[in-house]
Amino acid sequence: MNPPLNGVRVVELATLFAGPLATAFLGDFGADVVKVEHPDKPDPSRGHGPAKDGVGLWWKVLGRNKRTMTLNVSTPEGAAVLKRLVAGADVLVENFRPGTLERWGIGPDVLQEANPRLVIARISGFGQVGPYARRPGFGTLAEAMSGFAAATGEPDGPPTLPPFGLADSITALAAAYAVMLALHARQRTGTGQVVDLAIIEPIMAMLGPQITWYDQLGYVQPRRGNRSDNNAPRNTYRCADGRWVAVSTSALSIAERVLRLVGRPDLVEQPWFGTGAGRAAHADELDGAVAEWVATRDRDEVVAAFEAAEAAIAPVYDVRDVLADPQYAALETAVAVPDEDFGAVRMQNVPFRMSQTPGAIRHAGRAHGQDTVELFMELGYTEAEIDELREHGVI
């Protein structure tokens, strides 16, 4: 099938996580993504996390569906190449510190002069304006400053950060969404625009009504561990075999089924049980009832009993469980992707399915600069010109 972004060219001037993941999402649905890296300083994500035979595996995911080229855009010769590259592109995604492209003479005004239809997504820690704009920014800082860490963790424990790039990943989704909006707007206006994404913002949009609560009530959400202020029981519980399950009772009917299942119908009859806030105020008693029942049964027995009672439950999985689960198998959530280094590597598939124009991961991340010559020739450079640029350290 013809992917929806077939014919859209995306130039990626980004490193590490938010920008490269955003362009990967676009590449999943057919965009021709050109990954531009410094000749001597590849994207650091190539060296992040575990490696096999000296090849970083995280990059295999981030670099999927991309062609790779080297170019030092900070030089006048490199800037000239970039202008030629974006002249035939639809989107540029960059994550340099604000002011960097302008200092090199390739700010948005210059690039859009070369191509007025160009959509430029600028991803930075704190945005293009404001007192923090020029600070170095990473997802960890966004997780701290957004309110996420303050509300995450046990009540008597420290603020807790996620063990993966949560803020970067949310920003990547927001960036891909913003790019699609800008491309759609271009159909009406004929011109591109600049998108300013601060990593500290998209994660905040995912944190619910914290600002509104504080604005109207002065309420600051505290750390509750796995519990909720809005309902109970809601927690993780250890089974007899040492494995864990998660239970949620956002709906009253589910809460009733859970407590009847664990042999405590008397709690259902309590006057406070009928509201989520009332149940949350008695979380110790409700958690105790569920935990005691779960602790005497293996996880499979617990899950089967909950499912028979139509009560909401999920086993707490690690990656081994994910890959063995029949539901994920039915959804084809993990897919084996062709790879030049390892033959094939498994990774997460595209995160949703489309009936007419589905996405696909065509290949895993490629080697540093692997497609440089091919891409330069597409731009009209001769072999002699490419060799000269290489001699000057531009590629």
Tab-separated table of C-alpha atoms in Angstrom:
chain	number	residue	atom	x	y	z
A	1	MET	CA	0.000	0.000	0.000
A	2	ASN	CA	1.069	3.592	-0.588
A	3	PRO	CA	2.176	5.054	2.784
A	4	PRO	CA	0.635	8.443	3.642
A	5	LEU	CA	3.966	10.312	3.786
A	6	ASN	CA	5.376	8.867	0.577
A	7	GLY	CA	7.108	11.725	-1.259
A	8	VAL	CA	7.730	13.786	1.883
A	9	ARG	CA	11.427	14.404	2.547
A	10	VAL	CA	12.573	15.101	6.106
A	11	VAL	CA	16.048	16.386	6.922
A	12	GLU	CA	17.118	15.538	10.474
A	13	LEU	CA	19.713	17.719	12.193
A	14	ALA	CA	19.107	16.258	15.642
A	15	THR	CA	20.835	14.017	18.156
A	16	LEU	CA	19.922	11.747	21.040
A	17	PHE	CA	16.235	11.160	21.495
A	18	ALA	CA	13.378	13.615	20.938
A	19	GLY	CA	14.267	14.786	17.435
A	20	PRO	CA	15.471	11.440	16.084
A	21	LEU	CA	12.428	9.640	17.475
A	22	ALA	CA	10.103	12.225	15.937
A	23	THR	CA	11.613	11.687	12.502
A	24	ALA	CA	11.494	7.919	13.013
A	25	PHE	CA	7.722	8.204	13.523
A	26	LEU	CA	7.507	10.122	10.225
A	27	GLY	CA	9.725	7.588	8.490
A	28	ASP	CA	7.507	4.754	9.705
A	29	PHE	CA	4.768	6.121	7.462
A	30	GLY	CA	6.809	6.605	4.338
A	31	ALA	CA	8.751	9.853	4.736
A	32	ASP	CA	12.248	9.846	3.218
A	33	VAL	CA	14.245	10.773	6.316
A	34	VAL	CA	17.801	11.971	5.759
A	35	LYS	CA	19.832	11.789	8.958
A	36	VAL	CA	22.637	14.380	8.902
A	37	GLU	CA	25.514	13.794	11.341
A	38	HIS	CA	28.834	15.519	11.954
A	39	PRO	CA	31.663	13.669	10.170
A	40	ASP	CA	33.665	13.209	13.376
A	41	LYS	CA	30.930	13.337	16.017
A	42	PRO	CA	28.114	10.860	15.292
A	43	ASP	CA	24.807	11.026	17.139
A	44	PRO	CA	25.673	10.029	20.745
A	45	SER	CA	22.693	7.670	20.778
A	46	ARG	CA	24.815	5.295	18.682
A	47	GLY	CA	26.788	4.641	21.844
A	48	HIS	CA	23.999	4.715	24.428
A	49	GLY	CA	22.962	1.568	26.250
A	50	PRO	CA	23.917	-2.042	25.529
A	51	ALA	CA	25.826	-2.888	22.356
A	52	LYS	CA	26.433	-6.064	20.380
A	53	ASP	CA	29.751	-6.557	18.605
A	54	GLY	CA	30.466	-2.899	19.286
A	55	VAL	CA	27.257	-1.709	17.593
A	56	GLY	CA	24.796	0.230	19.742
A	57	LEU	CA	21.339	-1.326	19.736
A	58	TRP	CA	19.388	1.772	20.765
A	59	TRP	CA	20.448	3.378	17.508
A	60	LYS	CA	18.932	0.466	15.603
A	61	VAL	CA	15.542	1.656	16.868
A	62	LEU	CA	16.085	5.423	16.622
A	63	GLY	CA	17.724	5.174	13.202
A	64	ARG	CA	15.102	2.979	11.571
A	65	ASN	CA	13.840	3.907	8.106
A	66	LYS	CA	16.507	6.605	7.660
A	67	ARG	CA	19.272	7.272	5.200
A	68	THR	CA	22.424	8.585	6.815
A	69	MET	CA	24.906	11.180	5.601
A	70	THR	CA	27.730	13.190	7.131
A	71	LEU	CA	27.976	16.971	6.871
A	72	ASN	CA	29.587	19.646	8.995
A	73	VAL	CA	26.924	22.343	8.698
A	74	SER	CA	28.944	24.767	10.845
A	75	THR	CA	31.308	25.433	7.933
A	76	PRO	CA	30.416	27.729	5.013
A	77	GLU	CA	30.751	24.805	2.595
A	78	GLY	CA	28.519	22.632	4.786
A	79	ALA	CA	25.950	25.400	5.131
A	80	ALA	CA	25.819	25.688	1.341
A	81	VAL	CA	25.192	21.945	1.051
A	82	LEU	CA	22.436	22.139	3.664
A	83	LYS	CA	20.682	24.918	1.765
A	84	ARG	CA	20.749	22.791	-1.362
A	85	LEU	CA	19.465	19.820	0.638
A	86	VAL	CA	16.519	21.670	2.181
A	87	ALA	CA	15.638	23.286	-1.142
A	88	GLY	CA	14.154	19.943	-2.126
A	89	ALA	CA	12.860	18.945	1.309
A	90	ASP	CA	9.561	19.376	3.097
A	91	VAL	CA	10.654	19.285	6.738
A	92	LEU	CA	13.762	20.080	8.770
A	93	VAL	CA	13.986	18.850	12.375
A	94	GLU	CA	16.812	20.314	14.472
A	95	ASN	CA	17.693	20.353	18.152
A	96	PHE	CA	20.709	22.638	18.438
A	97	ARG	CA	20.788	25.085	21.298
A	98	PRO	CA	18.763	28.187	20.309
A	99	GLY	CA	20.830	30.648	18.311
A	100	THR	CA	23.263	28.058	16.965
A	101	LEU	CA	21.873	27.816	13.434
A	102	GLU	CA	21.644	31.601	13.280
A	103	ARG	CA	25.303	31.884	14.303
A	104	TRP	CA	26.255	29.580	11.448
A	105	GLY	CA	24.238	31.653	8.982
A	106	ILE	CA	21.552	29.002	8.409
A	107	GLY	CA	18.696	30.196	10.605
A	108	PRO	CA	15.062	29.659	9.603
A	109	ASP	CA	14.954	32.883	7.571
A	110	VAL	CA	17.869	31.721	5.412
A	111	LEU	CA	16.563	28.175	5.022
A	112	GLN	CA	13.043	29.297	4.157
A	113	GLU	CA	14.479	31.726	1.640
A	114	ALA	CA	15.939	28.650	-0.060
A	115	ASN	CA	12.582	26.883	0.293
A	116	PRO	CA	9.521	28.908	1.378
A	117	ARG	CA	7.530	25.666	1.747
A	118	LEU	CA	9.915	24.242	4.335
A	119	VAL	CA	8.497	23.261	7.739
A	120	ILE	CA	11.143	23.698	10.443
A	121	ALA	CA	10.671	21.946	13.786
A	122	ARG	CA	13.027	23.308	16.435
A	123	ILE	CA	13.318	21.088	19.516
A	124	SER	CA	15.178	22.350	22.570
A	125	GLY	CA	15.109	21.900	26.307
A	126	PHE	CA	13.447	25.208	27.120
A	127	GLY	CA	12.201	26.672	23.836
A	128	GLN	CA	13.508	29.426	21.592
A	129	VAL	CA	12.650	32.323	23.926
A	130	GLY	CA	12.815	33.079	27.637
A	131	PRO	CA	15.534	33.323	30.286
A	132	TYR	CA	16.435	29.615	30.074
A	133	ALA	CA	16.434	29.342	26.264
A	134	ARG	CA	20.191	28.949	25.882
A	135	ARG	CA	20.614	26.453	28.704
A	136	PRO	CA	21.485	22.874	27.755
A	137	GLY	CA	18.347	20.805	28.201
A	138	PHE	CA	17.595	17.106	28.444
A	139	GLY	CA	14.516	15.029	29.139
A	140	THR	CA	15.562	14.417	32.730
A	141	LEU	CA	15.349	18.142	33.411
A	142	ALA	CA	11.883	18.259	31.885
A	143	GLU	CA	10.744	15.334	34.016
A	144	ALA	CA	11.937	17.268	37.057
A	145	MET	CA	10.607	20.717	36.114
A	146	SER	CA	7.234	19.641	34.724
A	147	GLY	CA	5.897	18.318	38.028
A	148	PHE	CA	6.208	14.682	36.977
A	149	ALA	CA	8.976	13.766	39.420
A	150	ALA	CA	7.374	15.650	42.312
A	151	ALA	CA	4.196	13.590	41.942
A	152	THR	CA	5.954	10.252	41.328
A	153	GLY	CA	7.278	7.947	44.031
A	154	GLU	CA	6.320	6.820	47.497
A	155	PRO	CA	4.884	9.416	49.915
A	156	ASP	CA	7.877	9.159	52.237
A	157	GLY	CA	10.430	8.757	49.451
A	158	PRO	CA	12.243	11.125	47.084
A	159	PRO	CA	10.846	12.484	43.820
A	160	THR	CA	11.291	9.759	41.224
A	161	LEU	CA	12.577	9.976	37.653
A	162	PRO	CA	11.714	7.377	34.989
A	163	PRO	CA	14.477	4.955	33.938
A	164	PHE	CA	14.002	5.831	30.246
A	165	GLY	CA	13.494	8.905	28.063
A	166	LEU	CA	9.887	9.659	28.936
A	167	ALA	CA	9.902	13.417	28.320
A	168	ASP	CA	11.892	12.981	25.104
A	169	SER	CA	9.465	10.345	23.840
A	170	ILE	CA	6.419	12.485	24.579
A	171	THR	CA	8.119	15.407	22.854
A	172	ALA	CA	8.809	13.195	19.845
A	173	LEU	CA	5.126	12.363	19.491
A	174	ALA	CA	4.233	16.036	19.897
A	175	ALA	CA	6.818	17.012	17.288
A	176	ALA	CA	5.546	14.486	14.746
A	177	TYR	CA	2.003	15.737	15.385
A	178	ALA	CA	3.093	19.371	15.003
A	179	VAL	CA	4.903	18.628	11.757
A	180	MET	CA	1.805	16.962	10.333
A	181	LEU	CA	-0.307	19.987	11.313
A	182	ALA	CA	2.196	22.306	9.632
A	183	LEU	CA	2.198	20.189	6.474
A	184	HIS	CA	-1.601	20.235	6.446
A	185	ALA	CA	-1.630	24.019	6.887
A	186	ARG	CA	0.859	24.317	4.015
A	187	GLN	CA	-1.727	22.769	1.713
A	188	ARG	CA	-3.893	25.849	2.308
A	189	THR	CA	-1.247	28.563	2.584
A	190	GLY	CA	1.470	27.276	0.276
A	191	THR	CA	4.167	28.181	2.781
A	192	GLY	CA	5.949	26.435	5.602
A	193	GLN	CA	6.350	27.622	9.169
A	194	VAL	CA	8.564	27.253	12.216
A	195	VAL	CA	7.489	24.971	15.072
A	196	ASP	CA	9.013	25.678	18.502
A	197	LEU	CA	8.994	22.663	20.844
A	198	ALA	CA	10.346	22.933	24.383
A	199	ILE	CA	10.892	19.513	25.970
A	200	ILE	CA	9.603	20.878	29.305
A	201	GLU	CA	6.103	21.389	27.842
A	202	PRO	CA	4.674	18.233	26.170
A	203	ILE	CA	5.170	16.109	29.292
A	204	MET	CA	3.338	18.747	31.307
A	205	ALA	CA	0.380	18.399	28.956
A	206	MET	CA	0.207	14.710	29.919
A	207	LEU	CA	0.054	15.331	33.683
A	208	GLY	CA	-3.661	16.023	33.904
A	209	PRO	CA	-5.297	19.047	35.559
A	210	GLN	CA	-2.518	19.897	38.018
A	211	ILE	CA	-2.362	23.559	37.002
A	212	THR	CA	-6.136	23.935	37.076
A	213	TRP	CA	-6.349	22.247	40.475
A	214	TYR	CA	-3.775	24.645	41.860
A	215	ASP	CA	-5.324	27.668	40.146
A	216	GLN	CA	-8.789	27.029	41.527
A	217	LEU	CA	-8.093	25.208	44.800
A	218	GLY	CA	-4.467	25.810	45.704
A	219	TYR	CA	-4.087	22.033	45.578
A	220	VAL	CA	-0.637	20.541	44.937
A	221	GLN	CA	-0.713	16.863	43.972
A	222	PRO	CA	1.388	14.861	46.446
A	223	ARG	CA	3.287	11.634	45.863
A	224	ARG	CA	1.035	8.631	46.415
A	225	GLY	CA	3.195	5.770	45.212
A	226	ASN	CA	0.919	3.438	43.235
A	227	ARG	CA	-2.199	4.772	44.878
A	228	SER	CA	-4.618	7.391	43.626
A	229	ASP	CA	-6.564	10.204	45.268
A	230	ASN	CA	-9.502	9.320	43.037
A	231	ASN	CA	-10.187	5.643	43.719
A	232	ALA	CA	-9.115	2.523	45.593
A	233	PRO	CA	-8.022	-0.207	45.531
A	234	ARG	CA	-5.433	0.839	42.977
A	235	ASN	CA	-1.982	-0.645	43.443
A	236	THR	CA	0.420	-3.433	42.593
A	237	TYR	CA	0.179	-6.651	44.583
A	238	ARG	CA	2.665	-9.488	45.045
A	239	CYS	CA	1.461	-13.008	44.241
A	240	ALA	CA	2.470	-16.259	45.945
A	241	ASP	CA	4.960	-17.066	43.153
A	242	GLY	CA	6.754	-13.732	43.606
A	243	ARG	CA	5.284	-12.136	40.513
A	244	TRP	CA	3.134	-9.014	40.574
A	245	VAL	CA	-0.223	-7.797	39.303
A	246	ALA	CA	-1.725	-4.334	38.947
A	247	VAL	CA	-5.341	-3.635	39.874
A	248	SER	CA	-7.416	-0.607	38.932
A	249	THR	CA	-10.928	0.208	40.140
A	250	SER	CA	-11.748	3.551	38.549
A	251	ALA	CA	-15.387	2.475	38.129
A	252	LEU	CA	-17.569	1.678	41.157
A	253	SER	CA	-18.846	-1.509	39.541
A	254	ILE	CA	-15.295	-2.794	39.147
A	255	ALA	CA	-14.448	-1.936	42.752
A	256	GLU	CA	-17.493	-3.897	43.897
A	257	ARG	CA	-16.489	-6.949	41.836
A	258	VAL	CA	-12.946	-6.871	43.194
A	259	LEU	CA	-13.976	-6.746	46.845
A	260	ARG	CA	-16.588	-9.459	46.412
A	261	LEU	CA	-14.009	-11.619	44.625
A	262	VAL	CA	-11.494	-11.310	47.468
A	263	GLY	CA	-14.144	-12.234	50.037
A	264	ARG	CA	-14.876	-8.801	51.503
A	265	PRO	CA	-18.474	-7.942	50.479
A	266	ASP	CA	-18.829	-6.240	53.855
A	267	LEU	CA	-16.636	-3.399	52.610
A	268	VAL	CA	-18.912	-2.844	49.630
A	269	GLU	CA	-21.753	-2.066	52.054
A	270	GLN	CA	-19.843	0.717	53.807
A	271	PRO	CA	-21.281	4.212	53.252
A	272	TRP	CA	-17.943	5.560	52.036
A	273	PHE	CA	-17.522	2.863	49.370
A	274	GLY	CA	-19.831	4.520	46.841
A	275	THR	CA	-17.424	7.303	45.841
A	276	GLY	CA	-13.891	7.174	44.528
A	277	ALA	CA	-12.734	9.728	47.074
A	278	GLY	CA	-14.356	7.734	49.854
A	279	ARG	CA	-12.584	4.570	48.793
A	280	ALA	CA	-9.277	6.439	48.449
A	281	ALA	CA	-9.636	7.625	52.038
A	282	HIS	CA	-9.837	3.962	53.113
A	283	ALA	CA	-7.054	2.722	50.822
A	284	ASP	CA	-5.190	0.960	53.635
A	285	GLU	CA	-8.167	-1.253	54.417
A	286	LEU	CA	-8.995	-1.959	50.772
A	287	ASP	CA	-5.382	-2.596	49.783
A	288	GLY	CA	-4.990	-4.932	52.710
A	289	ALA	CA	-7.988	-7.003	51.648
A	290	VAL	CA	-6.776	-7.359	48.071
A	291	ALA	CA	-3.144	-7.934	49.002
A	292	GLU	CA	-4.033	-10.696	51.481
A	293	TRP	CA	-6.087	-12.568	48.895
A	294	VAL	CA	-3.544	-12.153	46.085
A	295	ALA	CA	-0.612	-13.218	48.275
A	296	THR	CA	-1.967	-16.774	48.619
A	297	ARG	CA	-2.296	-17.432	44.871
A	298	ASP	CA	0.027	-17.668	41.890
A	299	ARG	CA	-0.187	-14.908	39.312
A	300	ASP	CA	-1.916	-16.975	36.636
A	301	GLU	CA	-4.605	-18.011	39.115
A	302	VAL	CA	-5.119	-14.418	40.235
A	303	VAL	CA	-5.432	-13.117	36.671
A	304	ALA	CA	-7.845	-15.906	35.703
A	305	ALA	CA	-10.067	-15.234	38.726
A	306	PHE	CA	-10.183	-11.509	38.042
A	307	GLU	CA	-10.998	-12.077	34.393
A	308	ALA	CA	-13.805	-14.487	35.315
A	309	ALA	CA	-15.209	-11.833	37.661
A	310	GLU	CA	-14.838	-9.142	34.973
A	311	ALA	CA	-12.573	-7.145	37.267
A	312	ALA	CA	-9.731	-5.070	35.827
A	313	ILE	CA	-6.262	-6.537	36.284
A	314	ALA	CA	-2.959	-6.787	34.450
A	315	PRO	CA	0.186	-8.760	35.168
A	316	VAL	CA	3.286	-6.631	35.723
A	317	TYR	CA	5.471	-7.537	32.763
A	318	ASP	CA	9.121	-7.218	31.937
A	319	VAL	CA	10.275	-7.451	28.321
A	320	ARG	CA	10.369	-11.255	28.406
A	321	ASP	CA	6.676	-11.350	29.299
A	322	VAL	CA	5.842	-8.794	26.615
A	323	LEU	CA	7.418	-10.894	23.888
A	324	ALA	CA	5.599	-14.032	25.073
A	325	ASP	CA	2.145	-12.463	25.473
A	326	PRO	CA	-0.532	-13.583	22.964
A	327	GLN	CA	-2.250	-10.179	22.890
A	328	TYR	CA	0.922	-8.411	21.843
A	329	ALA	CA	1.493	-11.185	19.321
A	330	ALA	CA	-1.980	-10.636	17.871
A	331	LEU	CA	-1.313	-6.912	17.556
A	332	GLU	CA	2.159	-7.559	16.074
A	333	THR	CA	3.527	-5.081	18.594
A	334	ALA	CA	7.068	-6.423	18.232
A	335	VAL	CA	8.437	-6.969	14.754
A	336	ALA	CA	11.635	-8.411	13.288
A	337	VAL	CA	13.304	-5.722	11.182
A	338	PRO	CA	15.921	-6.318	8.466
A	339	ASP	CA	19.369	-5.147	9.564
A	340	GLU	CA	22.718	-5.112	7.785
A	341	ASP	CA	24.733	-5.879	10.923
A	342	PHE	CA	22.662	-8.629	12.546
A	343	GLY	CA	20.400	-9.929	9.793
A	344	ALA	CA	17.303	-8.930	11.741
A	345	VAL	CA	16.534	-7.235	15.046
A	346	ARG	CA	13.271	-7.186	16.951
A	347	MET	CA	11.861	-3.864	18.099
A	348	GLN	CA	8.565	-2.135	18.797
A	349	ASN	CA	6.392	-1.878	15.699
A	350	VAL	CA	4.652	1.343	14.679
A	351	PRO	CA	2.343	2.260	17.577
A	352	PHE	CA	-0.998	2.038	15.763
A	353	ARG	CA	-2.619	0.375	12.774
A	354	MET	CA	-4.243	2.066	9.752
A	355	SER	CA	-6.548	0.092	7.482
A	356	GLN	CA	-5.657	1.814	4.203
A	357	THR	CA	-2.216	3.367	4.646
A	358	PRO	CA	-0.358	1.405	7.319
A	359	GLY	CA	3.129	2.224	8.474
A	360	ALA	CA	6.074	-0.164	8.447
A	361	ILE	CA	9.647	-0.403	9.675
A	362	ARG	CA	11.614	-1.200	6.555
A	363	HIS	CA	15.106	-1.411	8.030
A	364	ALA	CA	16.950	-0.727	11.272
A	365	GLY	CA	19.405	2.108	11.868
A	366	ARG	CA	22.219	2.269	9.336
A	367	ALA	CA	25.911	2.999	9.717
A	368	HIS	CA	27.283	6.503	10.243
A	369	GLY	CA	27.330	8.295	6.878
A	370	GLN	CA	26.386	5.188	4.932
A	371	ASP	CA	24.377	7.028	2.271
A	372	THR	CA	26.508	10.169	1.982
A	373	VAL	CA	27.731	9.645	-1.580
A	374	GLU	CA	24.306	8.581	-2.839
A	375	LEU	CA	22.622	11.634	-1.325
A	376	PHE	CA	25.257	14.055	-2.611
A	377	MET	CA	24.866	12.655	-6.098
A	378	GLU	CA	21.104	13.112	-5.812
A	379	LEU	CA	21.852	16.776	-5.060
A	380	GLY	CA	23.915	17.035	-8.260
A	381	TYR	CA	27.429	16.878	-6.838
A	382	THR	CA	30.098	15.169	-8.908
A	383	GLU	CA	32.521	12.595	-7.527
A	384	ALA	CA	35.312	15.174	-7.743
A	385	GLU	CA	33.291	17.697	-5.735
A	386	ILE	CA	32.450	15.056	-3.127
A	387	ASP	CA	36.126	14.140	-2.813
A	388	GLU	CA	37.024	17.809	-2.349
A	389	LEU	CA	34.448	18.247	0.384
A	390	ARG	CA	35.813	15.131	2.092
A	391	GLU	CA	39.361	16.488	1.923
A	392	HIS	CA	38.193	19.722	3.584
A	393	GLY	CA	36.475	17.813	6.417
A	394	VAL	CA	32.991	18.931	5.365
A	395	ILE	CA	31.792	15.333	5.035
